[in-house]
GROMACS .gro file of C-alpha atoms in nm:
model
  135
    1MET     CA    1  -6.636  -5.450  -2.451
    2ALA     CA    2  -6.255  -5.505  -2.421
    3VAL     CA    3  -6.046  -5.571  -2.772
    4TYR     CA    4  -5.727  -5.795  -2.746
    5VAL     CA    5  -5.498  -5.809  -3.047
    6THR     CA    6  -5.184  -6.017  -3.061
    7LEU     CA    7  -4.886  -5.916  -3.301
    8ILE     CA    8  -4.708  -6.239  -3.394
    9ARG     CA    9  -4.375  -6.169  -3.531
   10ALA     CA   10  -4.271  -6.461  -3.748
   11PHE     CA   11  -3.968  -6.334  -3.945
   12GLN     CA   12  -3.667  -6.118  -3.882
   13ASP     CA   13  -3.337  -6.066  -4.059
   14TRP     CA   14  -3.103  -5.764  -4.091
   15SER     CA   15  -3.340  -5.553  -4.280
   16VAL     CA   16  -3.685  -5.602  -4.161
   17THR     CA   17  -3.929  -5.785  -3.899
   18LEU     CA   18  -4.247  -5.943  -4.023
   19GLY     CA   19  -4.559  -6.060  -3.858
   20MET     CA   20  -4.931  -6.053  -3.841
   21LEU     CA   21  -5.208  -5.906  -3.630
   22GLN     CA   22  -5.470  -6.124  -3.477
   23ILE     CA   23  -5.783  -5.960  -3.339
   24GLU     CA   24  -5.936  -6.198  -3.057
   25GLY     CA   25  -6.269  -6.358  -3.119
   26VAL     CA   26  -6.299  -6.164  -3.459
   27LYS     CA   27  -6.272  -6.354  -3.823
   28HIS     CA   28  -6.096  -6.106  -4.030
   29ALA     CA   29  -5.870  -6.109  -4.339
   30PRO     CA   30  -5.508  -6.167  -4.244
   31ILE     CA   31  -5.335  -5.840  -4.137
   32PHE     CA   32  -4.964  -5.840  -4.214
   33THR     CA   33  -4.710  -5.622  -4.032
   34LEU     CA   34  -4.366  -5.482  -4.104
   35GLU     CA   35  -4.113  -5.324  -3.836
   36ASN     CA   36  -3.785  -5.225  -3.827
   37PRO     CA   37  -3.533  -5.513  -3.732
   38LYS     CA   38  -3.384  -5.548  -3.389
   39ARG     CA   39  -3.125  -5.269  -3.329
   40ASP     CA   40  -2.926  -5.126  -3.052
   41THR     CA   41  -3.110  -4.788  -3.079
   42LYS     CA   42  -3.418  -4.680  -2.918
   43ILE     CA   43  -3.513  -4.434  -3.193
   44ASP     CA   44  -3.591  -4.680  -3.482
   45ALA     CA   45  -3.586  -5.039  -3.331
   46LEU     CA   46  -3.874  -5.268  -3.302
   47ILE     CA   47  -4.051  -5.246  -2.964
   48PRO     CA   48  -3.975  -5.527  -2.718
   49ALA     CA   49  -4.220  -5.808  -2.690
   50GLY     CA   50  -4.475  -5.755  -2.435
   51VAL     CA   51  -4.817  -5.632  -2.356
   52TYR     CA   52  -4.902  -5.265  -2.411
   53THR     CA   53  -5.233  -5.046  -2.409
   54CYS     CA   54  -5.316  -4.873  -2.755
   55LYS     CA   55  -5.530  -4.587  -2.794
   56PRO     CA   56  -5.675  -4.397  -3.116
   57TYR     CA   57  -5.447  -4.133  -3.231
   58SER     CA   58  -5.467  -3.854  -3.488
   59SER     CA   59  -5.229  -3.584  -3.627
   60ALA     CA   60  -5.177  -3.404  -3.948
   61LYS     CA   61  -4.923  -3.669  -4.082
   62TYR     CA   62  -5.085  -3.969  -3.930
   63PRO     CA   63  -5.477  -3.938  -3.908
   64ASP     CA   64  -5.678  -4.210  -3.759
   65VAL     CA   65  -5.427  -4.431  -3.649
   66TYR     CA   66  -5.339  -4.613  -3.301
   67GLU     CA   67  -5.054  -4.512  -3.052
   68ILE     CA   68  -4.886  -4.803  -2.873
   69CYS     CA   69  -4.842  -4.649  -2.519
   70ASP     CA   70  -4.600  -4.740  -2.239
   71VAL     CA   71  -4.315  -4.856  -2.453
   72PRO     CA   72  -4.019  -4.818  -2.213
   73GLY     CA   73  -3.799  -4.519  -2.313
   74ARG     CA   74  -4.016  -4.407  -2.612
   75THR     CA   75  -4.317  -4.219  -2.723
   76TYR     CA   76  -4.545  -4.198  -3.020
   77ILE     CA   77  -4.496  -4.547  -3.129
   78LEU     CA   78  -4.779  -4.577  -3.400
   79ILE     CA   79  -4.952  -4.842  -3.606
   80HIS     CA   80  -5.009  -4.677  -3.934
   81ALA     CA   81  -5.000  -4.729  -4.313
   82GLY     CA   82  -4.666  -4.739  -4.504
   83ASN     CA   83  -4.499  -5.018  -4.723
   84PHE     CA   84  -4.119  -5.026  -4.643
   85GLU     CA   85  -3.874  -5.040  -4.344
   86ALA     CA   86  -3.779  -4.690  -4.455
   87ASP     CA   87  -4.157  -4.575  -4.368
   88THR     CA   88  -4.123  -4.671  -4.017
   89THR     CA   89  -3.913  -4.530  -3.734
   90GLY     CA   90  -4.000  -4.785  -3.478
   91CYS     CA   91  -4.378  -4.805  -3.554
   92VAL     CA   92  -4.581  -5.108  -3.678
   93LEU     CA   93  -4.691  -5.082  -4.059
   94VAL     CA   94  -4.978  -5.283  -4.150
   95GLY     CA   95  -5.099  -5.416  -4.500
   96LEU     CA   96  -5.328  -5.680  -4.643
   97SER     CA   97  -5.066  -5.858  -4.832
   98ALA     CA   98  -4.683  -5.886  -4.761
   99GLY     CA   99  -4.412  -5.979  -5.033
  100VAL     CA  100  -4.153  -5.805  -5.212
  101MET     CA  101  -4.163  -5.447  -5.404
  102LYS     CA  102  -3.894  -5.248  -5.543
  103ASN     CA  103  -3.623  -5.544  -5.441
  104GLN     CA  104  -3.723  -5.514  -5.066
  105ALA     CA  105  -3.952  -5.660  -4.834
  106ALA     CA  106  -4.307  -5.474  -4.797
  107VAL     CA  107  -4.639  -5.473  -4.700
  108MET     CA  108  -4.889  -5.386  -4.950
  109GLN     CA  109  -5.251  -5.245  -4.960
  110SER     CA  110  -5.158  -5.060  -4.627
  111LYS     CA  111  -5.420  -4.786  -4.636
  112GLN     CA  112  -5.685  -5.062  -4.685
  113ALA     CA  113  -5.543  -5.255  -4.393
  114MET     CA  114  -5.583  -4.946  -4.147
  115GLU     CA  115  -5.913  -4.897  -4.287
  116GLU     CA  116  -6.002  -5.250  -4.187
  117LEU     CA  117  -5.850  -5.219  -3.857
  118ARG     CA  118  -6.058  -4.892  -3.793
  119LYS     CA  119  -6.383  -5.111  -3.886
  120LEU     CA  120  -6.277  -5.403  -3.659
  121ILE     CA  121  -6.159  -5.203  -3.358
  122GLY     CA  122  -6.309  -4.844  -3.408
  123ASP     CA  123  -6.217  -4.558  -3.178
  124GLN     CA  124  -6.162  -4.766  -2.857
  125GLU     CA  125  -5.845  -4.846  -2.650
  126PHE     CA  126  -5.722  -5.217  -2.691
  127THR     CA  127  -5.452  -5.423  -2.558
  128LEU     CA  128  -5.182  -5.533  -2.781
  129ARG     CA  129  -4.969  -5.865  -2.695
  130VAL     CA  130  -4.647  -5.874  -2.882
  131VAL     CA  131  -4.507  -6.216  -2.934
  132ASP     CA  132  -4.186  -6.326  -3.092
  133VAL     CA  133  -4.205  -6.654  -3.273
  134PHE     CA  134  -3.903  -6.628  -3.501
  135ALA     CA  135  -3.560  -6.802  -3.401
   0.00000   0.00000   0.00000
């Protein structure tokens, strides 16, 4: 069964990009996202809006996460746990809530969000559509 996920980016400023994940055809609790802001670097900038294939990925540092494949000029772009912009180098962080922590934008309950994603998607590939709706 094909799985389709949409990342809706709703807010961006000089320090962070925030959004939400929506899994097509599945009722689920909100899953918030945090990414780097748009930058002129390829190393730690958010990925371009578009459609990507995601695959399960696991390493010692990032066990049981998902890799966003075929990002132009980039590799190892992951969906993983983390709270702050400093926790990502071009990856997508997830959380069950979003707000301010330690005077900076953050997603919270990140490990629980990854557990929820694994329950909803499992160990299968899925299609990720990234949409920018901020001005």
